[in-house]
């Protein structure tokens, strides 16, 4: 078993295995799994394996992004949490002193997320439409960083609205874009270019990466307000 | 936006959101959820029945191939096996088997019958809820199609917001996607779920598209009336539809 050590990303760990790089976060709730991730103990610390095929944020790291913006103690707004796969690793990263507001519109996935939140007291579940940030404004507060992963045609507009309402100045904002949900007929590259243009108007883009081969036709923008 | 850094405030936000979300999840369950599961299970039952019936055929044909061959529909075969209780033609080609061997076949037939019964109960249950939930669509499209449309759309509200052209091809997303991707090389689908409507079976092939379009129009109207709890016009819609394609 290869040794797990600190990576270049804050609170994210890595190990080399057969020329593959594996990512880990430290389990905030030892012995409790969130999905079917692998738990590994080393020097009395329990790590949770972070799979780039089921998490776009892990894919972003493996694609070489030098700074994903998340840090210990951060307050996070996470839009499109689903049942909490990625959210749980973000919860590991920000730790007990950090906090995550996890928003999703679908009751079915929220049901699963509620169980995750009962274990992890640094995640608050919010069943709401990210398209209407004012509808859940009284359930959250100003945040250090926003992460959005929702497959909606107007995902860029939703992203900007939430940044305006919730993100502190100089805060980070990450946007996962699924080309197909914006337009199935267009070349993903062209869609990513168009999104870039819109984002540049009000934000500074500090990193952009396609997430191939982990996520087909997806990319991630890392921005600063 | 409110700045919050105190730990206590986060604890109270945690509690408040957890409570509220649990309540929202509880209240999100409604007719649409039950309809989706009931019709979904009708689909599972069809698959299971088909699979088990094929097995029953092969198994029973060892003993009574003549009857197996004679009886086309699965449901009829199940019934025949159960009623026949091991009788067969005198010079049957089937093997001599022990009553222990036959008993397993009979047990299987009994279980398949149970599955058919369950399917029928689901259907009348669906009809019962939809009489209140969406009586107009029920009248125009029938139980199974109405339920499948609802299942696909996710809710009566979402179905109500769809244009008729979307309803027309609901359930044919793959074909639509192929059409959009290949830039017209693949033809657009004429219909999806609506292909199962009895009216489609009654007209010539050239008219399929036209029937599907008209049907989708009527369903679209019916769903709107249902959503806003308007008065019953399903019979009128159905009559118009039938007149147009006699
Ligand atoms: C691709 S999944 C997110 C996966 C998740 N980020 C992860 O990595 O574990 C997209 C989610 O966005 C949610 N969603 C779609 N539209 C939304 C909206 N308007 N507001 C909030 N959530 C939405 C969907 O319900 C779905 O759970």
Tab-separated table of C-alpha atoms and ligand atoms in Angstrom:
chain	number	residue	atom	x	y	z
A	1	UNK	CA	0.000	0.000	0.000
A	2	UNK	CA	1.487	3.313	-1.105
A	3	UNK	CA	1.874	6.003	1.477
A	4	UNK	CA	-0.819	8.643	1.684
A	5	UNK	CA	0.660	12.128	1.922
A	6	UNK	CA	-0.250	15.783	1.638
A	7	UNK	CA	-0.995	17.014	-1.877
A	8	UNK	CA	-0.541	20.538	-3.218
A	9	UNK	CA	-4.203	21.219	-2.544
A	10	UNK	CA	-5.219	22.307	0.951
A	11	UNK	CA	-6.609	19.434	3.060
A	12	UNK	CA	-6.426	17.007	0.146
A	13	UNK	CA	-4.170	13.951	0.286
A	14	UNK	CA	-2.758	11.677	-2.377
A	15	UNK	CA	-1.081	8.345	-2.942
A	16	UNK	CA	0.617	6.878	-5.990
A	17	UNK	CA	-0.630	3.459	-7.055
A	18	UNK	CA	0.467	1.744	-10.252
A	19	UNK	CA	1.228	5.111	-11.852
A	20	UNK	CA	-2.255	6.328	-10.952
A	21	UNK	CA	-2.726	9.121	-8.497
A	22	UNK	CA	-5.407	8.495	-5.867
A	23	UNK	CA	-7.005	11.329	-3.921
A	24	UNK	CA	-8.195	11.320	-0.309
A	25	UNK	CA	-9.704	13.574	2.315
A	26	UNK	CA	-9.594	12.958	6.046
A	27	UNK	CA	-12.856	11.431	7.227
A	28	UNK	CA	-14.671	13.898	9.465
A	29	UNK	CA	-16.847	11.054	10.754
A	30	UNK	CA	-14.524	8.058	11.269
A	31	UNK	CA	-15.907	4.670	10.251
A	32	UNK	CA	-18.927	6.206	8.572
A	33	UNK	CA	-19.193	6.009	4.784
A	34	UNK	CA	-21.270	8.409	2.685
A	35	UNK	CA	-21.494	6.441	-0.553
A	36	UNK	CA	-19.415	3.377	-1.387
A	37	UNK	CA	-16.019	5.061	-1.041
A	38	UNK	CA	-12.988	3.181	0.245
A	39	UNK	CA	-11.816	3.990	3.786
A	40	UNK	CA	-8.124	3.633	4.599
A	41	UNK	CA	-6.392	4.007	7.933
A	42	UNK	CA	-2.791	5.179	8.194
A	43	UNK	CA	-1.000	6.331	11.360
A	44	UNK	CA	-4.348	6.369	13.126
A	45	UNK	CA	-5.941	8.761	10.678
A	46	UNK	CA	-8.842	7.591	8.530
A	47	UNK	CA	-8.894	8.738	4.908
A	48	UNK	CA	-11.766	8.584	2.395
A	49	UNK	CA	-10.872	7.857	-1.196
A	50	UNK	CA	-12.153	10.539	-3.566
A	51	UNK	CA	-13.142	9.200	-6.978
A	52	UNK	CA	-12.719	11.563	-9.973
A	53	UNK	CA	-15.288	9.621	-11.978
A	54	UNK	CA	-18.059	10.403	-9.537
A	55	UNK	CA	-16.893	13.846	-8.446
A	56	UNK	CA	-16.045	16.716	-10.768
A	57	UNK	CA	-14.083	18.500	-8.057
A	58	UNK	CA	-11.764	15.503	-7.710
A	59	UNK	CA	-11.476	15.411	-11.503
A	60	UNK	CA	-10.464	19.089	-11.476
A	61	UNK	CA	-7.641	18.333	-9.050
A	62	UNK	CA	-6.375	15.379	-11.064
A	63	UNK	CA	-6.452	17.500	-14.201
A	64	UNK	CA	-3.796	19.599	-12.498
A	65	UNK	CA	-5.643	22.637	-11.186
A	66	UNK	CA	-3.168	24.277	-8.779
A	67	UNK	CA	-5.767	26.037	-6.624
A	68	UNK	CA	-9.365	24.923	-6.170
A	69	UNK	CA	-10.166	27.709	-3.713
A	70	UNK	CA	-11.459	25.578	-0.819
A	71	UNK	CA	-9.688	25.961	2.554
A	72	UNK	CA	-10.129	24.780	6.083
A	73	UNK	CA	-12.814	26.723	8.006
A	74	UNK	CA	-14.449	28.055	4.820
A	75	UNK	CA	-18.164	28.778	4.622
A	76	UNK	CA	-19.465	27.201	1.409
A	77	UNK	CA	-22.588	27.486	-0.705
A	78	UNK	CA	-22.937	24.293	-2.732
A	79	UNK	CA	-25.575	24.399	-5.484
A	80	UNK	CA	-26.738	21.045	-6.868
A	81	UNK	CA	-25.619	18.881	-3.971
A	82	UNK	CA	-27.492	15.760	-5.087
A	83	UNK	CA	-27.190	13.070	-2.415
A	84	UNK	CA	-23.885	14.462	-1.155
A	85	UNK	CA	-21.041	12.614	-2.864
A	86	UNK	CA	-18.862	15.675	-3.471
A	87	UNK	CA	-20.418	17.681	-0.657
A	88	UNK	CA	-19.102	15.155	1.837
A	89	UNK	CA	-15.514	15.668	0.680
A	90	UNK	CA	-15.999	19.435	0.819
A	91	UNK	CA	-17.279	18.882	4.367
A	92	UNK	CA	-14.043	16.990	5.132
A	93	UNK	CA	-11.954	19.824	3.670
A	94	UNK	CA	-13.581	22.727	5.528
A	95	UNK	CA	-13.695	20.702	8.746
A	96	UNK	CA	-15.591	21.190	11.972
A	97	UNK	CA	-15.079	24.952	12.018
A	98	UNK	CA	-16.239	25.319	8.433
A	99	UNK	CA	-19.798	25.078	7.123
A	100	UNK	CA	-21.582	23.988	3.935
A	101	UNK	CA	-25.018	25.078	2.739
A	102	UNK	CA	-26.074	22.291	0.389
A	103	UNK	CA	-28.880	23.207	-2.015
A	104	UNK	CA	-30.813	20.896	-4.302
A	105	UNK	CA	-34.230	21.087	-5.901
A	106	UNK	CA	-35.069	17.364	-5.914
A	107	UNK	CA	-36.785	15.930	-2.808
A	108	UNK	CA	-35.585	12.424	-3.648
A	109	UNK	CA	-31.867	13.263	-3.369
A	110	UNK	CA	-32.492	15.574	-0.415
A	111	UNK	CA	-33.871	12.610	1.490
A	112	UNK	CA	-30.466	10.921	1.192
A	113	UNK	CA	-28.638	14.146	1.962
A	114	UNK	CA	-30.578	14.632	5.194
A	115	UNK	CA	-29.086	11.360	6.467
A	116	UNK	CA	-25.607	12.600	5.558
A	117	UNK	CA	-26.245	15.885	7.382
A	118	UNK	CA	-27.361	14.053	10.490
A	119	UNK	CA	-23.878	12.530	10.664
A	120	UNK	CA	-22.022	15.664	9.578
A	121	UNK	CA	-23.031	18.684	11.556
A	122	UNK	CA	-21.212	21.050	9.209
A	123	UNK	CA	-23.666	20.557	6.355
A	124	UNK	CA	-27.098	22.192	6.260
A	125	UNK	CA	-29.540	20.744	3.709
A	126	UNK	CA	-31.650	23.246	1.761
A	127	UNK	CA	-34.421	21.984	-0.516
A	128	UNK	CA	-34.802	24.917	-2.893
A	129	UNK	CA	-34.516	26.117	-6.467
A	130	UNK	CA	-31.069	27.631	-7.060
A	131	UNK	CA	-32.737	29.724	-9.722
A	132	UNK	CA	-34.404	31.729	-6.975
A	133	UNK	CA	-31.666	32.531	-4.462
A	134	UNK	CA	-33.888	35.022	-2.653
A	135	UNK	CA	-36.182	32.113	-1.742
A	136	UNK	CA	-33.523	30.610	0.539
A	137	UNK	CA	-31.593	33.760	1.523
A	138	UNK	CA	-32.885	33.542	5.097
A	139	UNK	CA	-31.638	29.964	5.365
A	140	UNK	CA	-27.974	30.823	4.610
A	141	UNK	CA	-25.500	33.666	5.047
A	142	UNK	CA	-22.571	35.290	3.302
A	143	UNK	CA	-20.077	32.670	2.099
A	144	UNK	CA	-16.375	32.411	1.245
A	145	UNK	CA	-16.870	30.193	-1.747
A	146	UNK	CA	-19.619	28.992	-4.087
A	147	UNK	CA	-19.564	25.688	-5.967
A	148	UNK	CA	-22.209	24.949	-8.564
A	149	UNK	CA	-22.961	21.721	-10.393
A	150	UNK	CA	-26.478	21.744	-11.804
A	151	UNK	CA	-27.405	20.595	-15.249
A	152	UNK	CA	-29.645	23.460	-16.298
A	153	UNK	CA	-29.861	25.401	-19.510
A	154	UNK	CA	-29.446	28.718	-17.697
A	155	UNK	CA	-26.772	27.475	-15.301
A	156	UNK	CA	-24.523	30.503	-15.900
A	157	UNK	CA	-27.293	32.918	-15.048
A	158	UNK	CA	-28.064	30.960	-11.875
A	159	UNK	CA	-24.382	31.015	-10.940
A	160	UNK	CA	-24.121	34.796	-11.313
A	161	UNK	CA	-27.310	35.457	-9.342
A	162	UNK	CA	-26.048	33.432	-6.395
A	163	UNK	CA	-22.615	35.038	-6.496
A	164	UNK	CA	-24.238	38.428	-6.361
A	165	UNK	CA	-26.370	37.545	-3.373
A	166	UNK	CA	-24.158	35.271	-1.278
A	167	UNK	CA	-20.460	35.551	-2.164
A	168	UNK	CA	-18.129	37.839	-0.242
A	169	UNK	CA	-15.798	40.121	-2.179
A	170	UNK	CA	-12.682	38.291	-3.368
A	171	UNK	CA	-14.453	35.005	-2.727
A	172	UNK	CA	-13.987	32.012	-5.025
A	173	UNK	CA	-16.681	30.598	-7.274
A	174	UNK	CA	-16.457	27.298	-9.140
A	175	UNK	CA	-18.760	26.363	-11.978
A	176	UNK	CA	-19.052	22.896	-13.452
A	177	UNK	CA	-20.498	23.148	-16.961
A	178	UNK	CA	-22.208	20.296	-18.749
A	179	UNK	CA	-22.204	21.247	-22.422
A	180	UNK	CA	-25.116	18.990	-23.276
A	181	UNK	CA	-27.536	20.635	-20.933
A	182	UNK	CA	-26.916	24.045	-22.527
A	183	UNK	CA	-27.274	22.841	-26.133
A	184	UNK	CA	-27.078	19.251	-27.376
A	185	UNK	CA	-26.371	20.244	-30.969
A	186	UNK	CA	-23.333	22.464	-30.412
A	187	UNK	CA	-19.702	21.520	-30.042
A	188	UNK	CA	-18.818	21.549	-26.317
A	189	UNK	CA	-15.719	23.646	-26.995
A	190	UNK	CA	-17.824	26.420	-28.482
A	191	UNK	CA	-20.188	26.320	-25.539
A	192	UNK	CA	-17.307	26.584	-23.080
A	193	UNK	CA	-16.012	29.627	-25.001
A	194	UNK	CA	-19.401	31.305	-24.793
A	195	UNK	CA	-19.643	30.633	-21.065
A	196	UNK	CA	-16.152	32.061	-20.609
A	197	UNK	CA	-17.173	35.289	-22.331
A	198	UNK	CA	-20.147	35.760	-20.052
A	199	UNK	CA	-18.214	34.981	-16.875
A	200	UNK	CA	-15.392	37.360	-17.776
A	201	UNK	CA	-17.768	40.282	-17.742
A	202	UNK	CA	-18.179	40.227	-13.976
A	203	UNK	CA	-15.560	37.789	-12.610
A	204	UNK	CA	-11.867	37.012	-12.901
A	205	UNK	CA	-11.341	33.521	-14.279
A	206	UNK	CA	-8.275	32.049	-12.633
A	207	UNK	CA	-8.507	28.520	-14.002
A	208	UNK	CA	-10.338	26.623	-16.683
A	209	UNK	CA	-10.146	22.892	-17.377
A	210	UNK	CA	-12.020	20.323	-19.424
A	211	UNK	CA	-12.656	17.302	-17.194
A	212	UNK	CA	-11.998	14.613	-19.806
A	213	UNK	CA	-11.512	11.648	-19.445
A	214	UNK	CA	-13.225	11.615	-16.049
A	215	UNK	CA	-16.354	13.482	-17.128
A	216	UNK	CA	-17.270	13.642	-20.792
A	217	UNK	CA	-18.171	17.055	-22.254
A	218	UNK	CA	-17.790	18.770	-18.886
A	219	UNK	CA	-15.473	21.550	-17.835
A	220	UNK	CA	-14.824	23.578	-14.709
A	221	UNK	CA	-14.242	27.290	-14.261
A	222	UNK	CA	-12.536	28.606	-11.131
A	223	UNK	CA	-13.358	32.301	-10.691
A	224	UNK	CA	-12.857	35.100	-8.238
A	225	UNK	CA	-15.331	37.856	-7.424
B	1	UNK	CA	-26.159	39.369	2.784
B	2	UNK	CA	-25.857	38.732	6.452
B	3	UNK	CA	-22.319	38.046	7.634
B	4	UNK	CA	-22.129	35.230	10.102
B	5	UNK	CA	-19.069	33.919	11.776
B	6	UNK	CA	-20.266	32.854	15.206
B	7	UNK	CA	-20.386	29.113	15.759
B	8	UNK	CA	-23.696	29.360	17.548
B	9	UNK	CA	-25.325	30.960	14.574
B	10	UNK	CA	-24.192	28.064	12.396
B	11	UNK	CA	-25.580	25.610	14.879
B	12	UNK	CA	-28.935	27.324	14.732
B	13	UNK	CA	-28.814	27.498	10.916
B	14	UNK	CA	-28.006	23.795	10.901
B	15	UNK	CA	-30.967	22.941	13.077
B	16	UNK	CA	-33.370	25.208	11.251
B	17	UNK	CA	-32.416	23.881	7.806
B	18	UNK	CA	-32.469	20.261	8.877
B	19	UNK	CA	-35.928	20.630	10.339
B	20	UNK	CA	-37.304	22.613	7.438
B	21	UNK	CA	-35.871	20.283	4.829
B	22	UNK	CA	-37.269	17.225	6.575
B	23	UNK	CA	-40.675	18.859	6.594
B	24	UNK	CA	-40.357	19.785	2.914
B	25	UNK	CA	-39.354	16.234	2.002
B	26	UNK	CA	-42.346	14.897	3.908
B	27	UNK	CA	-44.703	17.259	2.141
B	28	UNK	CA	-43.259	16.635	-1.297
B	29	UNK	CA	-44.973	13.249	-1.491
B	30	UNK	CA	-48.280	13.415	-3.362
B	31	UNK	CA	-50.422	11.674	-6.005
B	32	UNK	CA	-47.692	12.122	-8.590
B	33	UNK	CA	-45.271	10.079	-6.470
B	34	UNK	CA	-47.727	7.197	-6.041
B	35	UNK	CA	-48.673	7.205	-9.698
B	36	UNK	CA	-45.016	7.098	-10.730
B	37	UNK	CA	-44.298	4.057	-8.553
B	38	UNK	CA	-47.473	2.185	-9.481
B	39	UNK	CA	-46.933	2.611	-13.226
B	40	UNK	CA	-43.223	1.947	-12.777
B	41	UNK	CA	-44.057	-1.334	-11.128
B	42	UNK	CA	-46.495	-2.231	-13.901
B	43	UNK	CA	-43.446	-2.043	-16.151
B	44	UNK	CA	-41.369	-4.226	-13.822
B	45	UNK	CA	-44.208	-6.750	-13.606
B	46	UNK	CA	-44.485	-6.930	-17.396
B	47	UNK	CA	-40.808	-7.742	-17.616
B	48	UNK	CA	-40.956	-10.298	-14.818
B	49	UNK	CA	-44.104	-11.939	-16.194
B	50	UNK	CA	-42.580	-12.231	-19.625
B	51	UNK	CA	-39.384	-13.751	-18.299
B	52	UNK	CA	-41.107	-16.270	-16.036
B	53	UNK	CA	-43.726	-17.169	-18.649
B	54	UNK	CA	-41.039	-18.080	-21.145
B	55	UNK	CA	-39.538	-20.375	-18.552
B	56	UNK	CA	-42.951	-21.855	-17.773
B	57	UNK	CA	-43.522	-22.588	-21.468
B	58	UNK	CA	-40.298	-24.467	-21.888
B	59	UNK	CA	-40.704	-26.329	-18.644
B	60	UNK	CA	-44.348	-27.298	-19.145
B	61	UNK	CA	-43.725	-28.273	-22.779
B	62	UNK	CA	-41.567	-31.153	-21.593
B	63	UNK	CA	-44.767	-32.680	-20.279
B	64	UNK	CA	-47.485	-31.238	-22.524
B	65	UNK	CA	-46.015	-29.744	-25.716
B	66	UNK	CA	-49.338	-29.896	-27.583
B	67	UNK	CA	-51.088	-27.561	-25.216
B	68	UNK	CA	-48.131	-25.246	-24.928
B	69	UNK	CA	-48.074	-24.909	-28.707
B	70	UNK	CA	-51.805	-24.345	-28.960
B	71	UNK	CA	-51.905	-21.570	-26.401
B	72	UNK	CA	-50.449	-18.311	-27.697
B	73	UNK	CA	-50.796	-15.709	-25.009
B	74	UNK	CA	-48.796	-16.110	-21.822
B	75	UNK	CA	-51.745	-15.300	-19.587
B	76	UNK	CA	-53.909	-17.928	-21.270
B	77	UNK	CA	-51.207	-20.550	-20.918
B	78	UNK	CA	-50.869	-19.832	-17.217
B	79	UNK	CA	-54.580	-20.233	-16.792
B	80	UNK	CA	-54.684	-23.403	-18.874
B	81	UNK	CA	-51.846	-24.978	-16.893
B	82	UNK	CA	-53.573	-24.204	-13.613
B	83	UNK	CA	-57.027	-25.399	-14.707
B	84	UNK	CA	-55.809	-28.447	-16.529
B	85	UNK	CA	-54.143	-29.900	-13.434
B	86	UNK	CA	-51.935	-32.281	-15.366
B	87	UNK	CA	-54.390	-33.673	-17.914
B	88	UNK	CA	-53.183	-34.055	-21.506
B	89	UNK	CA	-53.872	-35.824	-24.829
B	90	UNK	CA	-53.588	-39.586	-24.733
B	91	UNK	CA	-50.766	-39.874	-27.272
B	92	UNK	CA	-48.952	-36.762	-26.203
B	93	UNK	CA	-45.353	-36.394	-27.287
B	94	UNK	CA	-44.612	-35.176	-23.768
B	95	UNK	CA	-42.496	-37.130	-21.337
B	96	UNK	CA	-43.842	-39.154	-18.427
B	97	UNK	CA	-42.978	-37.116	-15.373
B	98	UNK	CA	-43.624	-37.619	-11.694
B	99	UNK	CA	-46.175	-35.626	-9.759
B	100	UNK	CA	-43.258	-34.104	-7.860
B	101	UNK	CA	-41.804	-32.786	-11.124
B	102	UNK	CA	-45.177	-31.456	-12.229
B	103	UNK	CA	-45.807	-29.781	-8.889
B	104	UNK	CA	-42.917	-27.355	-9.347
B	105	UNK	CA	-44.299	-26.294	-12.719
B	106	UNK	CA	-47.727	-25.750	-11.178
B	107	UNK	CA	-46.226	-23.645	-8.396
B	108	UNK	CA	-44.515	-21.438	-10.945
B	109	UNK	CA	-47.757	-21.008	-12.876
B	110	UNK	CA	-49.478	-20.048	-9.629
B	111	UNK	CA	-46.909	-17.344	-8.934
B	112	UNK	CA	-47.193	-15.898	-12.433
B	113	UNK	CA	-50.945	-15.719	-11.966
B	114	UNK	CA	-50.356	-13.757	-8.769
B	115	UNK	CA	-48.207	-11.317	-10.707
B	116	UNK	CA	-50.966	-10.849	-13.276
B	117	UNK	CA	-53.416	-10.181	-10.467
B	118	UNK	CA	-51.095	-7.635	-8.895
B	119	UNK	CA	-50.763	-5.883	-12.224
B	120	UNK	CA	-54.540	-5.664	-12.514
B	121	UNK	CA	-54.799	-4.268	-8.988
B	122	UNK	CA	-52.198	-1.616	-9.805
B	123	UNK	CA	-54.188	-0.685	-12.893
B	124	UNK	CA	-57.455	-0.210	-11.060
B	125	UNK	CA	-55.633	1.659	-8.301
B	126	UNK	CA	-54.154	3.999	-10.919
B	127	UNK	CA	-57.546	4.516	-12.473
B	128	UNK	CA	-58.978	5.306	-9.073
B	129	UNK	CA	-56.394	8.019	-8.224
B	130	UNK	CA	-56.398	9.488	-11.691
B	131	UNK	CA	-60.162	9.859	-11.721
B	132	UNK	CA	-59.591	12.542	-9.104
B	133	UNK	CA	-56.123	13.749	-10.106
B	134	UNK	CA	-56.504	14.040	-13.891
B	135	UNK	CA	-59.942	12.851	-15.091
B	136	UNK	CA	-59.704	14.612	-18.447
B	137	UNK	CA	-56.397	13.107	-19.481
B	138	UNK	CA	-57.600	9.732	-18.226
B	139	UNK	CA	-60.584	9.904	-20.558
B	140	UNK	CA	-58.585	10.956	-23.611
B	141	UNK	CA	-55.436	8.845	-23.199
B	142	UNK	CA	-56.467	5.907	-21.012
B	143	UNK	CA	-54.963	4.648	-17.753
B	144	UNK	CA	-51.590	3.336	-18.843
B	145	UNK	CA	-50.623	6.127	-21.221
B	146	UNK	CA	-51.748	8.837	-18.795
B	147	UNK	CA	-49.733	7.269	-16.015
B	148	UNK	CA	-46.657	6.877	-18.191
B	149	UNK	CA	-46.858	10.497	-19.312
B	150	UNK	CA	-47.047	11.594	-15.687
B	151	UNK	CA	-44.181	9.324	-14.709
B	152	UNK	CA	-42.046	10.714	-17.504
B	153	UNK	CA	-42.834	14.356	-16.894
B	154	UNK	CA	-42.360	13.964	-13.142
B	155	UNK	CA	-45.610	15.635	-12.133
B	156	UNK	CA	-48.941	16.912	-13.402
B	157	UNK	CA	-47.588	20.440	-13.108
B	158	UNK	CA	-44.613	19.715	-15.312
B	159	UNK	CA	-46.729	17.872	-17.842
B	160	UNK	CA	-49.083	20.835	-17.882
B	161	UNK	CA	-46.224	23.187	-18.702
B	162	UNK	CA	-45.018	21.117	-21.646
B	163	UNK	CA	-45.972	22.175	-25.158
B	164	UNK	CA	-48.063	19.618	-27.086
B	165	UNK	CA	-45.090	18.953	-29.371
B	166	UNK	CA	-43.089	17.717	-26.385
B	167	UNK	CA	-45.927	15.534	-25.110
B	168	UNK	CA	-46.149	14.026	-28.596
B	169	UNK	CA	-42.593	12.643	-28.422
B	170	UNK	CA	-42.301	12.084	-24.687
B	171	UNK	CA	-40.583	8.735	-24.201
B	172	UNK	CA	-38.676	8.989	-27.488
B	173	UNK	CA	-35.830	11.134	-26.173
B	174	UNK	CA	-33.151	8.874	-27.578
B	175	UNK	CA	-34.508	9.153	-31.099
B	176	UNK	CA	-34.902	12.907	-30.725
B	177	UNK	CA	-31.345	13.250	-29.523
B	178	UNK	CA	-30.081	11.220	-32.476
B	179	UNK	CA	-32.018	13.483	-34.814
B	180	UNK	CA	-30.597	16.669	-33.275
B	181	UNK	CA	-27.039	15.366	-33.168
B	182	UNK	CA	-26.860	14.031	-36.701
B	183	UNK	CA	-28.389	17.198	-38.089
B	184	UNK	CA	-31.547	15.859	-39.736
B	185	UNK	CA	-29.917	12.703	-41.090
B	186	UNK	CA	-31.893	10.664	-38.598
B	187	UNK	CA	-35.617	11.426	-38.844
B	188	UNK	CA	-37.297	13.068	-35.874
B	189	UNK	CA	-39.498	10.650	-33.908
B	190	UNK	CA	-43.240	10.795	-34.610
B	191	UNK	CA	-44.257	9.723	-31.147
B	192	UNK	CA	-43.055	8.103	-27.928
B	193	UNK	CA	-45.439	6.882	-25.264
B	194	UNK	CA	-48.408	7.848	-27.449
B	195	UNK	CA	-47.591	4.991	-29.850
B	196	UNK	CA	-49.486	2.709	-27.465
B	197	UNK	CA	-52.773	4.565	-27.935
B	198	UNK	CA	-55.459	2.385	-29.599
B	199	UNK	CA	-56.170	5.084	-32.179
B	200	UNK	CA	-52.676	4.688	-33.663
B	201	UNK	CA	-53.408	1.025	-34.287
B	202	UNK	CA	-56.552	1.923	-36.260
B	203	UNK	CA	-55.129	4.226	-38.923
B	204	UNK	CA	-52.781	3.794	-41.889
B	205	UNK	CA	-49.084	4.241	-41.388
B	206	UNK	CA	-48.996	7.539	-43.284
B	207	UNK	CA	-51.386	8.959	-40.731
B	208	UNK	CA	-49.411	8.004	-37.610
B	209	UNK	CA	-47.754	11.407	-37.317
B	210	UNK	CA	-51.024	13.236	-37.769
B	211	UNK	CA	-52.847	11.133	-35.182
B	212	UNK	CA	-50.021	11.566	-32.704
B	213	UNK	CA	-50.070	15.322	-33.195
B	214	UNK	CA	-53.814	15.630	-32.728
B	215	UNK	CA	-53.746	13.277	-29.773
B	216	UNK	CA	-50.980	15.312	-28.142
B	217	UNK	CA	-53.006	18.489	-28.696
B	218	UNK	CA	-56.043	17.034	-26.972
B	219	UNK	CA	-53.986	15.628	-24.112
B	220	UNK	CA	-52.309	18.983	-23.675
B	221	UNK	CA	-55.698	20.669	-23.316
B	222	UNK	CA	-56.963	17.943	-20.986
B	223	UNK	CA	-53.925	18.256	-18.705
B	224	UNK	CA	-54.360	21.993	-18.402
B	225	UNK	CA	-57.998	21.598	-17.414
B	226	UNK	CA	-56.975	18.907	-14.914
B	227	UNK	CA	-54.236	21.004	-13.365
B	228	UNK	CA	-56.495	23.993	-12.859
B	229	UNK	CA	-59.375	21.760	-11.743
B	230	UNK	CA	-61.680	22.940	-14.511
B	231	UNK	CA	-64.911	21.151	-15.353
B	232	UNK	CA	-64.953	17.813	-17.134
B	233	UNK	CA	-64.527	18.061	-20.915
B	234	UNK	CA	-62.709	14.749	-21.453
B	235	UNK	CA	-65.691	13.149	-23.195
B	236	UNK	CA	-65.916	16.028	-25.653
B	237	UNK	CA	-62.198	15.918	-26.414
B	238	UNK	CA	-62.354	12.189	-26.961
B	239	UNK	CA	-65.330	12.499	-29.279
B	240	UNK	CA	-63.596	15.152	-31.388
B	241	UNK	CA	-60.583	12.921	-31.649
B	242	UNK	CA	-62.542	9.868	-32.708
B	243	UNK	CA	-64.594	11.786	-35.255
B	244	UNK	CA	-61.469	13.067	-36.921
B	245	UNK	CA	-60.027	9.606	-37.491
B	246	UNK	CA	-62.869	7.239	-38.166
C	1	LIG	C1	-24.969	16.410	-11.628
C	1	LIG	S1	-25.962	16.467	-10.189
C	1	LIG	C2	-24.842	17.061	-8.953
C	1	LIG	C3	-23.826	16.052	-8.460
C	1	LIG	C4	-23.046	16.532	-7.230
C	1	LIG	N1	-22.560	17.882	-7.426
C	1	LIG	C5	-21.886	15.640	-6.888
C	1	LIG	O1	-20.811	15.806	-7.484
C	1	LIG	O2	-22.034	14.787	-6.021
C	1	LIG	C6	-27.009	17.840	-10.500
C	1	LIG	C7	-28.014	18.162	-9.393
C	1	LIG	O3	-28.541	19.462	-9.619
C	1	LIG	C8	-29.863	19.497	-9.149
C	1	LIG	N2	-30.569	20.637	-9.745
C	1	LIG	C9	-31.010	20.778	-11.011
C	1	LIG	N3	-31.623	21.957	-11.154
C	1	LIG	C10	-31.552	22.586	-9.976
C	1	LIG	C11	-32.020	23.860	-9.490
C	1	LIG	N4	-32.658	24.707	-10.292
C	1	LIG	N5	-31.785	24.175	-8.208
C	1	LIG	C12	-31.123	23.312	-7.396
C	1	LIG	N6	-30.678	22.109	-7.792
C	1	LIG	C13	-30.882	21.752	-9.069
C	1	LIG	C14	-30.415	18.139	-9.549
C	1	LIG	O4	-31.524	17.786	-8.727
C	1	LIG	C15	-29.193	17.222	-9.334
C	1	LIG	O5	-29.243	16.599	-8.078
